[in-house]
Structures are given as structure tokens and as C-alpha cells.
XYZ file of C-alpha atoms in Angstrom:
596
model
C -0.111 0.065 0.059
C 0.863 3.146 -1.143
C 1.818 6.469 1.833
C 0.773 9.723 -0.294
C 0.093 12.915 -0.182
C -2.614 13.335 1.568
C -1.819 15.644 5.465
C 1.917 15.359 4.502
C 1.890 18.901 2.479
C 2.228 21.274 5.637
C 4.372 18.680 7.184
C 7.090 18.917 3.902
C 6.655 22.779 4.859
C 7.852 22.447 8.061
C 10.197 19.645 7.358
C 12.108 21.143 4.534
C 15.076 22.921 5.605
C 16.400 21.007 8.386
C 16.152 17.925 6.278
C 18.070 19.062 3.761
C 20.752 19.751 6.203
C 20.675 15.916 7.642
C 21.089 14.401 3.979
C 23.420 16.442 2.810
C 26.578 15.930 3.848
C 28.186 19.061 5.060
C 25.495 20.982 5.475
C 24.916 23.477 8.361
C 27.436 21.889 10.744
C 27.583 20.589 14.151
C 24.354 23.008 15.642
C 21.433 20.587 12.994
C 23.819 17.368 14.229
C 23.881 17.491 17.300
C 19.740 18.386 17.498
C 18.904 15.529 15.721
C 20.535 12.933 18.311
C 19.506 14.378 20.811
C 16.359 14.212 19.029
C 16.243 10.727 18.825
C 18.665 9.817 21.977
C 15.020 11.166 23.525
C 12.594 8.944 21.085
C 14.587 5.827 22.366
C 14.965 6.536 26.016
C 10.981 7.710 25.852
C 9.859 4.528 24.106
C 12.480 1.946 24.464
C 10.727 0.031 21.334
C 11.779 2.115 19.093
C 15.535 0.948 17.737
C 18.379 3.007 16.829
C 20.627 0.207 16.687
C 23.249 1.187 13.953
C 24.041 5.282 13.688
C 21.918 7.593 11.196
C 22.919 6.723 8.103
C 19.956 7.931 6.662
C 20.522 7.998 2.039
C 20.976 11.851 1.086
C 19.580 12.800 -2.096
C 20.782 11.477 -5.181
C 22.504 13.268 -7.409
C 21.502 14.686 -10.593
C 23.579 13.626 -12.222
C 24.393 9.908 -12.092
C 20.622 8.888 -13.749
C 19.111 9.401 -15.631
C 18.858 8.560 -19.792
C 21.440 7.131 -21.477
C 22.820 7.669 -24.864
C 21.117 4.016 -25.720
C 17.828 5.189 -25.434
C 17.673 2.900 -21.128
C 17.267 4.259 -18.237
C 20.100 4.503 -15.793
C 17.889 4.186 -12.425
C 19.603 5.905 -8.826
C 21.256 2.964 -6.812
C 20.024 4.237 -3.405
C 17.872 7.335 -2.008
C 16.315 8.172 0.539
C 12.119 7.833 1.392
C 10.951 11.489 -0.589
C 6.810 10.267 -2.153
C 5.725 13.729 -2.427
C 8.355 15.245 -5.065
C 9.032 15.304 -8.588
C 12.473 14.120 -9.249
C 12.849 15.507 -13.024
C 15.278 14.327 -15.390
C 16.435 15.251 -18.835
C 13.816 13.771 -21.200
C 11.006 13.136 -18.863
C 8.072 13.710 -20.434
C 6.968 17.592 -19.488
C 3.321 16.280 -19.226
C 1.409 13.700 -18.158
C 0.180 10.632 -21.229
C -2.731 10.662 -21.692
C -2.772 8.011 -24.986
C -3.173 4.683 -24.378
C -1.428 1.836 -25.801
C -2.269 -2.324 -25.948
C -0.835 -5.682 -27.386
C -2.235 -8.748 -27.970
C -4.708 -7.525 -25.534
C -8.880 -6.669 -25.882
C -10.513 -3.726 -24.330
C -14.411 -5.535 -23.011
C -15.446 -2.488 -21.289
C -14.629 0.493 -19.101
C -15.385 2.011 -16.411
C -14.610 4.900 -14.977
C -15.326 8.078 -12.067
C -15.795 7.724 -8.063
C -17.791 4.807 -8.189
C -15.158 2.614 -9.796
C -11.818 4.783 -7.733
C -13.011 4.054 -4.004
C -8.798 5.234 -3.619
C -6.841 6.842 -5.516
C -3.817 4.620 -4.835
C -4.724 1.468 -3.914
C -7.966 -1.213 -3.451
C -8.683 -4.884 -2.199
C -10.608 -7.029 -4.382
C -12.644 -10.651 -3.748
C -15.663 -12.097 -5.903
C -18.781 -14.261 -5.079
C -20.926 -15.985 -6.507
C -25.137 -16.365 -5.087
C -28.114 -17.106 -7.573
C -26.177 -17.236 -10.497
C -25.181 -13.447 -10.118
C -21.402 -12.531 -9.523
C -19.888 -10.129 -7.580
C -16.989 -7.984 -7.361
C -15.625 -6.777 -3.660
C -13.519 -3.680 -4.544
C -12.579 -1.362 -0.640
C -9.897 0.250 1.220
C -10.664 0.543 5.000
C -13.919 2.666 4.976
C -14.495 3.344 1.491
C -16.139 0.520 -0.626
C -17.784 -0.546 -3.525
C -19.786 -3.999 -4.640
C -20.456 -4.327 -8.289
C -22.179 -7.201 -9.605
C -20.124 -8.025 -12.836
C -22.511 -11.079 -14.070
C -21.821 -8.930 -17.523
C -18.705 -7.750 -17.566
C -19.927 -5.664 -19.930
C -22.622 -4.549 -17.810
C -20.844 -3.843 -14.340
C -23.808 -2.445 -12.067
C -22.910 -0.478 -8.798
C -24.585 -2.375 -5.879
C -23.315 -1.044 -2.848
C -21.389 2.064 -1.579
C -20.213 1.903 1.415
C -17.601 5.780 3.296
C -16.862 7.804 5.159
C -16.628 10.954 3.326
C -19.083 12.283 4.832
C -17.650 12.773 8.858
C -13.918 12.913 7.215
C -12.727 10.175 6.759
C -12.551 10.400 10.146
C -12.134 6.131 11.498
C -12.730 7.018 15.023
C -16.644 7.602 14.852
C -19.694 6.135 13.105
C -21.881 6.671 10.359
C -24.147 5.356 7.764
C -22.305 2.879 6.967
C -20.004 2.160 9.850
C -19.663 1.154 13.353
C -16.900 3.423 15.060
C -12.841 1.967 14.402
C -15.109 -0.313 11.728
C -13.657 -0.715 8.112
C -13.250 -3.222 5.604
C -9.980 -4.838 5.767
C -7.872 -6.600 3.635
C -9.997 -10.117 3.239
C -9.787 -13.604 1.986
C -14.164 -14.992 1.320
C -13.835 -18.867 1.046
C -16.282 -21.581 0.689
C -16.761 -23.078 4.377
C -18.032 -27.000 4.496
C -18.474 -26.360 8.140
C -21.319 -24.229 7.706
C -22.092 -23.581 4.268
C -21.663 -20.503 3.072
C -18.889 -17.805 2.328
C -16.942 -16.822 5.300
C -14.594 -14.068 5.354
C -11.361 -13.001 6.736
C -10.595 -9.080 7.343
C -7.443 -8.200 8.672
C -7.357 -4.631 10.821
C -4.378 -3.027 11.089
C -2.342 -0.039 12.015
C -3.325 2.472 9.807
C -0.297 3.445 7.333
C -1.347 6.090 5.696
C -0.727 9.159 9.198
C -0.026 12.571 9.818
C 1.336 11.736 13.087
C 4.890 11.090 12.437
C 6.615 12.539 8.525
C 9.298 10.548 6.331
C 11.111 13.649 6.971
C 14.617 12.856 10.142
C 12.898 16.085 12.049
C 8.996 14.880 12.504
C 10.158 10.792 12.351
C 9.776 8.100 14.462
C 13.558 8.177 15.883
C 12.714 12.447 16.738
C 9.329 12.639 17.464
C 8.663 10.718 21.028
C 5.193 12.782 20.799
C 4.167 11.270 17.238
C 4.735 7.741 18.488
C 2.724 8.359 21.874
C 0.097 9.466 19.785
C 0.899 6.642 17.447
C 0.627 4.140 20.153
C -2.492 5.798 22.799
C -5.199 4.941 19.120
C -7.425 2.569 20.002
C -9.042 0.199 17.642
C -8.437 -3.263 16.824
C -5.124 -4.848 16.222
C -6.765 -8.172 14.786
C -8.944 -9.519 12.282
C -12.806 -10.235 12.259
C -14.715 -13.040 11.318
C -18.018 -12.983 8.864
C -20.216 -15.164 7.743
C -21.542 -13.529 3.821
C -25.138 -14.445 3.748
C -25.243 -12.404 0.387
C -23.237 -9.783 -1.461
C -23.329 -6.321 0.580
C -22.902 -5.832 4.241
C -26.323 -6.289 5.442
C -26.040 -9.853 5.034
C -22.958 -9.898 6.333
C -22.536 -11.840 10.069
C -19.771 -10.994 12.604
C -18.549 -14.759 13.685
C -15.533 -13.572 15.954
C -13.739 -10.424 16.344
C -9.713 -11.664 17.133
C -7.192 -9.541 18.561
C -3.939 -9.973 17.088
C -2.156 -8.326 20.354
C -0.507 -11.310 22.575
C -0.918 -8.722 25.836
C -4.172 -9.207 25.984
C -5.964 -11.666 27.920
C -8.102 -13.057 25.767
C -7.439 -13.005 22.392
C -11.811 -13.308 21.163
C -11.980 -10.627 23.994
C -11.088 -7.433 23.578
C -11.578 -3.902 23.625
C -11.712 -2.317 20.032
C -11.910 1.158 21.937
C -9.117 0.761 24.086
C -5.518 1.416 22.060
C -3.734 -2.832 21.541
C -0.048 -3.580 21.091
C 1.519 -4.311 17.758
C 0.595 -3.856 14.243
C -2.660 -6.547 13.510
C -3.182 -8.422 10.075
C -1.547 -7.479 7.846
C -3.330 -7.658 4.243
C -4.670 -10.546 3.005
C -5.066 -13.258 5.477
C -4.285 -16.518 4.235
C -7.020 -19.494 4.458
C -8.846 -21.748 2.071
C -12.180 -21.845 4.007
C -10.505 -25.214 4.927
C -8.625 -25.524 8.716
C -5.153 -24.026 8.434
C -5.640 -19.780 8.679
C -1.827 -18.322 8.203
C -1.789 -14.420 8.779
C 1.217 -11.541 8.888
C 1.120 -9.590 12.257
C 3.755 -7.476 15.393
C 1.624 -9.415 17.888
C 3.165 -6.949 20.095
C 5.589 -3.925 19.960
C 8.662 -4.904 20.886
C 8.784 -6.222 17.396
C 10.232 -3.505 16.493
C 13.406 -4.107 13.609
C 12.021 -2.097 10.763
C 13.661 0.940 9.447
C 11.117 2.769 7.689
C 10.416 6.371 9.569
C 6.808 5.823 9.419
C 6.215 2.239 10.577
C 6.194 1.173 14.269
C 6.511 -2.508 13.744
C 8.429 -5.243 11.861
C 6.125 -8.413 11.184
C 6.248 -11.922 11.549
C 4.351 -14.761 11.115
C 1.116 -16.672 13.124
C -0.451 -19.696 12.446
C -4.300 -20.079 13.403
C -6.179 -23.381 14.246
C -10.272 -22.346 11.694
C -11.288 -25.596 11.950
C -15.052 -23.166 14.408
C -14.481 -19.605 12.572
C -16.738 -18.424 15.669
C -14.047 -19.587 17.656
C -10.163 -19.160 16.059
C -7.074 -20.545 17.728
C -3.510 -19.531 17.963
C -1.368 -21.794 16.797
C 2.594 -20.880 16.236
C 3.814 -17.264 16.288
C 7.452 -17.146 14.104
C 9.432 -14.452 13.121
C 13.412 -13.702 12.008
C 15.804 -12.969 15.058
C 16.369 -9.411 14.919
C 12.523 -8.477 14.153
C 12.432 -7.615 18.073
C 14.501 -5.512 21.257
C 16.973 -7.106 22.010
C 17.605 -8.578 19.614
C 20.248 -6.212 18.353
C 23.689 -8.671 17.374
C 21.223 -9.843 15.352
C 20.304 -6.616 13.284
C 23.080 -5.175 13.207
C 24.010 -8.220 10.739
C 21.451 -6.245 8.390
C 23.272 -3.717 5.790
C 19.958 -2.164 6.004
C 20.162 -0.950 9.910
C 20.842 2.376 10.127
C 19.097 3.562 6.800
C 16.211 4.783 8.061
C 14.698 3.829 5.037
C 14.061 -0.021 4.423
C 10.478 -1.345 5.345
C 12.494 -4.826 7.404
C 9.027 -7.282 8.046
C 6.591 -9.334 6.517
C 4.394 -7.151 4.005
C 1.527 -10.178 3.183
C 1.358 -13.118 4.815
C 3.408 -16.724 3.406
C 2.971 -17.304 -0.040
C 2.351 -21.026 0.115
C 2.205 -23.773 -3.321
C -0.760 -26.362 -1.770
C -2.492 -25.660 1.135
C -1.475 -28.044 4.004
C -4.832 -29.513 3.910
C -3.533 -30.443 0.735
C -0.579 -32.155 1.824
C 1.527 -28.548 1.409
C 4.522 -28.463 2.988
C 6.279 -25.321 2.214
C 4.671 -21.212 2.736
C 7.691 -18.379 1.228
C 7.313 -15.545 3.725
C 8.224 -12.037 2.208
C 10.112 -9.335 4.208
C 10.789 -6.645 2.760
C 14.492 -5.594 4.010
C 14.100 -9.234 5.341
C 14.658 -10.866 2.120
C 13.234 -14.632 1.652
C 12.402 -17.374 3.406
C 11.851 -21.016 3.395
C 9.479 -22.120 5.991
C 8.635 -25.303 7.077
C 4.459 -25.422 7.663
C 3.482 -28.902 7.383
C 2.498 -29.449 11.286
C 0.940 -25.480 11.535
C 1.412 -25.810 15.527
C 4.622 -25.591 14.976
C 6.736 -23.369 12.095
C 9.763 -23.933 11.608
C 12.785 -22.277 8.701
C 13.880 -24.370 6.425
C 16.552 -21.835 4.137
C 16.737 -18.051 4.212
C 17.962 -15.611 0.908
C 19.101 -12.102 1.095
C 18.534 -10.616 -2.113
C 20.195 -7.163 -3.503
C 18.962 -4.346 -1.140
C 16.919 -1.566 -3.890
C 16.170 1.483 -1.279
C 14.343 3.114 -1.649
C 10.777 1.724 -2.374
C 9.514 -1.664 -1.333
C 11.582 -4.356 -1.523
C 10.319 -7.741 -1.036
C 6.614 -7.377 -1.123
C 4.944 -10.351 -3.063
C 5.698 -14.246 -3.989
C 3.825 -15.701 -6.939
C 4.107 -19.607 -6.396
C 1.978 -21.257 -9.016
C 4.460 -22.220 -11.424
C 5.474 -23.341 -7.982
C 4.421 -26.461 -8.700
C 5.018 -27.461 -12.684
C 8.579 -25.663 -13.010
C 10.231 -25.427 -8.947
C 10.213 -20.998 -9.522
C 8.609 -19.584 -7.151
C 8.574 -15.271 -8.757
C 10.146 -13.073 -5.636
C 9.259 -8.410 -6.197
C 9.090 -5.428 -4.304
C 7.306 -2.000 -5.749
C 8.433 1.408 -6.357
C 7.253 3.913 -4.197
C 8.286 7.256 -5.935
C 7.853 8.714 -8.732
C 10.426 9.246 -11.418
C 12.050 6.289 -11.146
C 13.909 7.808 -8.740
C 15.169 5.133 -5.991
C 16.449 1.333 -7.481
C 14.236 -0.537 -9.661
C 12.906 -3.121 -8.685
C 13.532 -6.111 -10.419
C 10.924 -9.719 -10.822
C 12.890 -11.664 -8.805
C 13.831 -15.550 -10.994
C 13.694 -17.878 -8.113
C 14.202 -21.876 -7.912
C 13.214 -23.230 -5.217
C 12.598 -26.988 -6.533
C 14.887 -27.617 -3.330
C 13.611 -26.187 -0.415
C 17.240 -26.115 1.570
C 19.024 -23.612 -1.191
C 16.496 -21.313 -3.015
C 19.101 -19.012 -5.429
C 18.317 -16.795 -7.906
C 18.539 -17.843 -11.385
C 16.766 -14.625 -13.664
C 14.667 -11.831 -13.755
C 11.580 -11.261 -15.342
C 12.111 -8.552 -17.899
C 11.918 -4.832 -17.904
C 8.535 -3.784 -19.948
C 9.351 -1.480 -22.883
C 6.915 1.677 -23.772
C 6.106 0.280 -27.727
C 7.444 3.584 -30.453
C 3.832 5.314 -31.119
C 4.701 5.840 -27.067
C 7.486 8.372 -28.300
C 9.644 7.610 -25.931
C 12.120 4.940 -24.787
C 11.268 4.438 -21.468
C 8.467 4.039 -19.671
C 10.458 6.234 -16.544
C 10.008 9.174 -19.275
C 6.348 8.959 -18.900
C 5.996 10.196 -15.848
C 4.942 8.696 -12.393
C 5.901 5.256 -10.341
C 7.204 2.251 -12.985
C 7.152 -1.104 -11.538
C 5.401 -4.437 -10.479
C 3.053 -4.518 -8.077
C 1.342 -8.085 -7.651
C 0.421 -10.985 -9.606
C -3.185 -10.080 -8.186
C -3.937 -12.803 -5.768
C -4.125 -16.241 -4.750
C -7.681 -15.778 -3.703
C -8.316 -14.918 -7.736
C -11.571 -17.387 -9.059
C -10.276 -20.680 -10.852
C -7.025 -21.734 -11.214
C -3.811 -19.715 -11.829
C -2.525 -20.777 -15.876
C 0.443 -22.716 -16.131
C 3.582 -20.159 -17.436
C 1.180 -16.798 -16.884
C 1.310 -14.465 -14.762
C 0.191 -10.435 -15.528
C 1.658 -7.835 -13.095
C 0.231 -4.100 -12.293
C 3.229 -2.180 -13.583
C 2.075 1.585 -12.429
C 2.739 4.059 -15.608
C 3.075 0.692 -17.480
C -0.659 -0.293 -16.815
C -1.013 -4.439 -17.432
C 1.470 -6.488 -18.278
C 1.858 -10.091 -18.777
C 4.288 -12.116 -19.016
C 4.922 -15.888 -20.546
C 6.658 -17.639 -18.013
C 6.605 -21.160 -19.749
C 9.936 -21.056 -20.360
C 12.082 -19.556 -17.187
C 14.864 -19.675 -18.991
C 13.430 -17.379 -22.268
C 10.082 -15.167 -20.522
C 8.680 -12.658 -22.464
C 6.226 -9.602 -22.180
C 3.547 -11.651 -24.568
C 0.941 -8.410 -24.010
C -0.500 -5.517 -21.732
C -2.780 -2.754 -21.881
C -1.860 0.000 -20.559
C -4.125 3.050 -20.324
C -4.872 6.876 -19.876
C -2.383 8.166 -17.012
C -5.451 9.190 -15.213
C -9.740 10.623 -15.468
C -12.104 13.186 -15.646
C -11.855 13.269 -12.280
C -8.415 12.001 -11.080
C -6.844 14.398 -8.243
C -3.369 15.867 -9.698
C -1.798 14.414 -6.274
C -2.661 10.747 -7.918
C -1.615 11.377 -11.353
C 1.328 9.249 -11.191
C 0.078 6.047 -9.222
C -1.920 5.353 -12.760
C -1.953 1.081 -12.712
C -2.084 -0.213 -9.285
C -3.727 -4.253 -9.913
C -4.638 -6.594 -11.326
C -7.611 -9.246 -11.155
C -7.807 -11.755 -12.794
C -10.990 -14.457 -13.144
C -9.136 -17.372 -13.838
C -12.306 -19.107 -14.640
C -13.810 -17.046 -17.182
C -10.363 -15.700 -18.896
C -10.790 -11.465 -18.025
C -8.471 -9.336 -16.271
C -9.746 -6.369 -14.357
C -7.348 -3.397 -13.930
C -7.677 -1.593 -11.146
C -6.585 2.484 -12.302
C -6.510 6.075 -10.317
C -9.423 6.763 -12.613
C -11.959 3.806 -13.144
C -11.069 -0.055 -13.750
C -11.080 -1.916 -16.640
C -12.244 -5.062 -18.396
C -9.707 -7.303 -20.138
C -9.062 -9.882 -22.040
C -6.656 -11.665 -23.915
C -5.211 -14.725 -26.338
C -2.865 -14.907 -23.914
C -5.618 -15.773 -21.451
C -7.559 -18.424 -23.795
C -11.350 -17.140 -24.262
C -13.151 -14.704 -22.157
C -17.101 -15.123 -20.926
C -18.010 -12.390 -21.112
C -21.879 -13.961 -19.590
C -22.155 -15.356 -15.672
C -19.742 -18.047 -15.225
C -19.769 -22.033 -15.549
C -19.824 -22.325 -11.885
C -19.497 -20.126 -9.360
C -16.481 -19.573 -7.105
C -16.478 -20.850 -3.822
C -13.172 -21.645 -2.422
C -8.907 -20.660 -3.588
C -7.665 -23.495 -6.851
C -4.007 -24.338 -6.897
């Protein structure tokens, strides 16, 4: 999930002068450095779980002459940059304006839907599919902003429910007609549960990542702003997950089965008080659960899970396994983390080359990725842990999560270094696809490669290649997508919750200003871009601050061969020969549970 320009402009202006003094070598001398050191010591002394394990070696701004367009038409990325999501970074050869044209290869736009109803959030949304009474529904949502669409007829999509907190300024502490206080729509998995003979939705409830209490800039970040840290710690709200039975597609059809706190300090996780402050991160992103017995989530169970350099993130998430035999009474089985993630594990933390950079996200960003469910004989799970790299776990006994191997990936600072692992090809080729995603515009950070990792031997995973970098067509008038303006790089390949079975040899990524890119990986030694759709950079209702955050998601209905592109101005329904003949009407059979 991207951080945005919202609520940060004033902090940016106020911090700019001091930031320059902290980031530029030799600037403004000892007074600024002493003040920063004093503030860091104060913050650390005030809150022992704000860890300054290594000396501050935050990157300075990149030298403008060290990156940019090359003579051969390629783009050279800066090798190291600070967190800076609020600024443009123009370079010679960059377009003067955002590109309002679109480009397409081996794909067809079956339908396009633009405007606020189809853009709950400019920067990121989650999706799920459910089927009721012969109709197919798509959920699109991000916390308090949610939509339910009837997508049975791909060319005649209807909005059947809108949920928002706009009338209370988005304040999650306040109730309105759609939401109770402290309630919202968390990142969810929806699966068919045989015991209840119904869909069950598990929603993650996590710390908000778009915050006003702390800033990316040194004077107001977590290392120098004890008051901001305190305010975050004192915020009420559930840290954990909720479980609902779905008897229909609308919110009125949700029946709450359980409210579960992942805060390990709670006396009873099923009886916590969301109106009070809770510790830890909560359940992060989409829980991994197939509707059967075992569920895996990413979470920091308390505030000692603190080993992360990111300046506004207080937690470093590991993983938990839960017994969901009775969805109304989830039961914790085990908790796992890497050495260095918790307060007091400083020796291990110092071994990470990112220690002290005040930039890297460290810890899980998504739950475990399993090629095969445990209930069907699955043994291995793959963990993408930001600056901690890749870990392979043995989850065959979910009550005893065990480390099998670990692989450090090349540092790629700033930006998100490890977020998604596509495991859809693992059973066939032994290959997994590991990636982070960009956070800045104008390619002002290292490029986020999609690593091809051979994990046939789980004890010895190894990088064997990267997916090719998408290149714009000649008609675009540019030779590299960095010139198109906005963010450029991979986001995710959708989720394991997409209906149907993932096609062998096909990976589709949302690629921000490069739209939706489909890769043919049927021959891992020779992957190639097989199809793409690159929409216009923004729409009639897109806020100007979101022009750079273009295609941020793709959700594929593998059972109907339809790809939904999620953008900052609406959604597109796409078909392609690489997916197969599309079914634009009701699916042949209803989605019930994820297939593998």
C-alpha cells in the first residue's frame, strides 16, 4: 500500500530546511547534527521499542548527474535514495506532462468504467469475488471506502452498494450510516466453508499506514518525534482480524462470527476492546486461508516487534498460524519471526546491511505464500519480508512453524524491496517470482526487479534470473517508461483468492505507469512480455496528486479469462489470447474456494 500526499504537505514544508541539513553531507554543521542526535536519544529513551540500533546513515539525495536517460535510450536508476514520495524528480528526457494516451498489445478492452464509483481509492484497493443466485459480484475496497459491483455481464457492470466515511472526514473513530466507530473493510480473504455451508470472510484489521502523526522527514519521523510515537501508540482500534459469514453480497448480509485481537498482551484474544489502544500491527494484508482448518497471517503481536528502519512504521511483522476449524472461535497455534525483529535482538539486527538507513521497510508485508494448502499435503511456505529478504518455512505442522532456509536479496533502497511472491508456477517448474514495488515517481529509486527464484530444493533457493523490463511501444514517443512520468515497476500478480485456477506459464502484473503487463514464463529460461494494456495516466475525476499512481492492481478471473485492471481513474475489463477465450456472461460454475 502506498503512502500518499494526503495530510503531509504542511509537514513537508515545515521539515524541508532541517531535512536538507540532515541529508546533505557537510550542510549546516554541528548544531543540526547535535539536535538530531539529541532528538533520537530522547525518542529512544521515551519509547524503548523505537530502536536506533545503528548510527543514522540515512541516504542523501541522489546526484542528478548520476542517473537518467542514457545514449542508448535506456534509463539508469539511482543506486540509493531516501524516502521521498512527495516530490517530482524531473530529468532530461522526461515528458513535460502526464501521458493521456493508451497502448495495447494482444489484449482487448471489453469494457471501461470510470469515475468515483469505480475508484474507491486512487492509490490501492483490494478485490474479492463471490457468487450468489447465479450472479457474480466483485468487491473493491480500501478500509472505509468500499464498492460492490454486479459483474455477471462484464459489459454491463452495476454498482449495487457504496460505503464511505466522506461525511465524517474519513475519521475511523466516528460512526456514520455505513460504519460503526473503529470499523472498516480490512484486506480480506473470502472462501467457502463446508462446516457453515457458506462463504466466510476473514478481514485484516491493521495499523493505518497513511498517518499524520509521523513524517518521512527526519525532524518528524519516529526517531525524532516521541510525541508522534506516543499518539500512535495511544490510538484505539482493533489490531487483529474479524470473521464474517456472508449470506449475500451486501454489507447487510454480513454476520459477525468473531473479533480476534493479535495483541499478545490481551487476556483473551476473542474478547478485546477495540475502543482502547492495542499493541502490535494487527493482521497485515490478505490472510491466507482456503476455508479449511489452517490460516496464516502476517502480524507483529506486540510493540517489541520493532526491527524496521522505515521512518513511519513502528512494527516489524512476523507470522502466525491459526486453527479455523470453528470460524467463530479461531485458536492461535504458533508465532514465528526472524532473529533481529524484536527489541533486544540487536546483535542479529546489526548484521543486516540496511541497519541505520532509516529508509527500509523491514518485516512481512503480506502473509505466507503457499503453493499448496497444508490440508492438501502442502509443506512449504514462502515469506517476503521487505529488507529481510526471502525465507522458506516448513508449515506441515502449523503448530510448529520451522525455518528451512533464507535468501538475502540485493538491496534496493528506497522503495519496497520484498512484498509479493507468485507461487502459481511452483508445482510445475519449481520457480517462484519475488518482487517489491516502487514508492517514488520518476524512477527516483532503484528499479524493482521481479526475481526468478529456483526453489525446487527448498533448502537452497537461488536467484536464476529476472523478468524482462517492459518497454513502451514506438508510438509512445519514448524509449523507457520512466519518461512517461509517475511510478514505474511491478505491484502484484493479483492474489491466490482470484477465482479459477492460475494458468500455467502466465503471470500478470499491475505495473503502475506501464499498465497491466502479462509475462509468458512457460520457458523460465526465456521469459517475455506477451501482452499488455497501458491506460491513460488519469481520468476526468482523478485528483492531481494521484496522477502518478496509475495502474496499481490487476485481478484475474481465471475461470472466465477476464483481467480487471485497477487504476487511479477506474477499472477496465480486459481479454487476451494469452488468457484464452473470454466468457462475458455468468460463470459456468460459482466460485467457492481458491484453486491451486
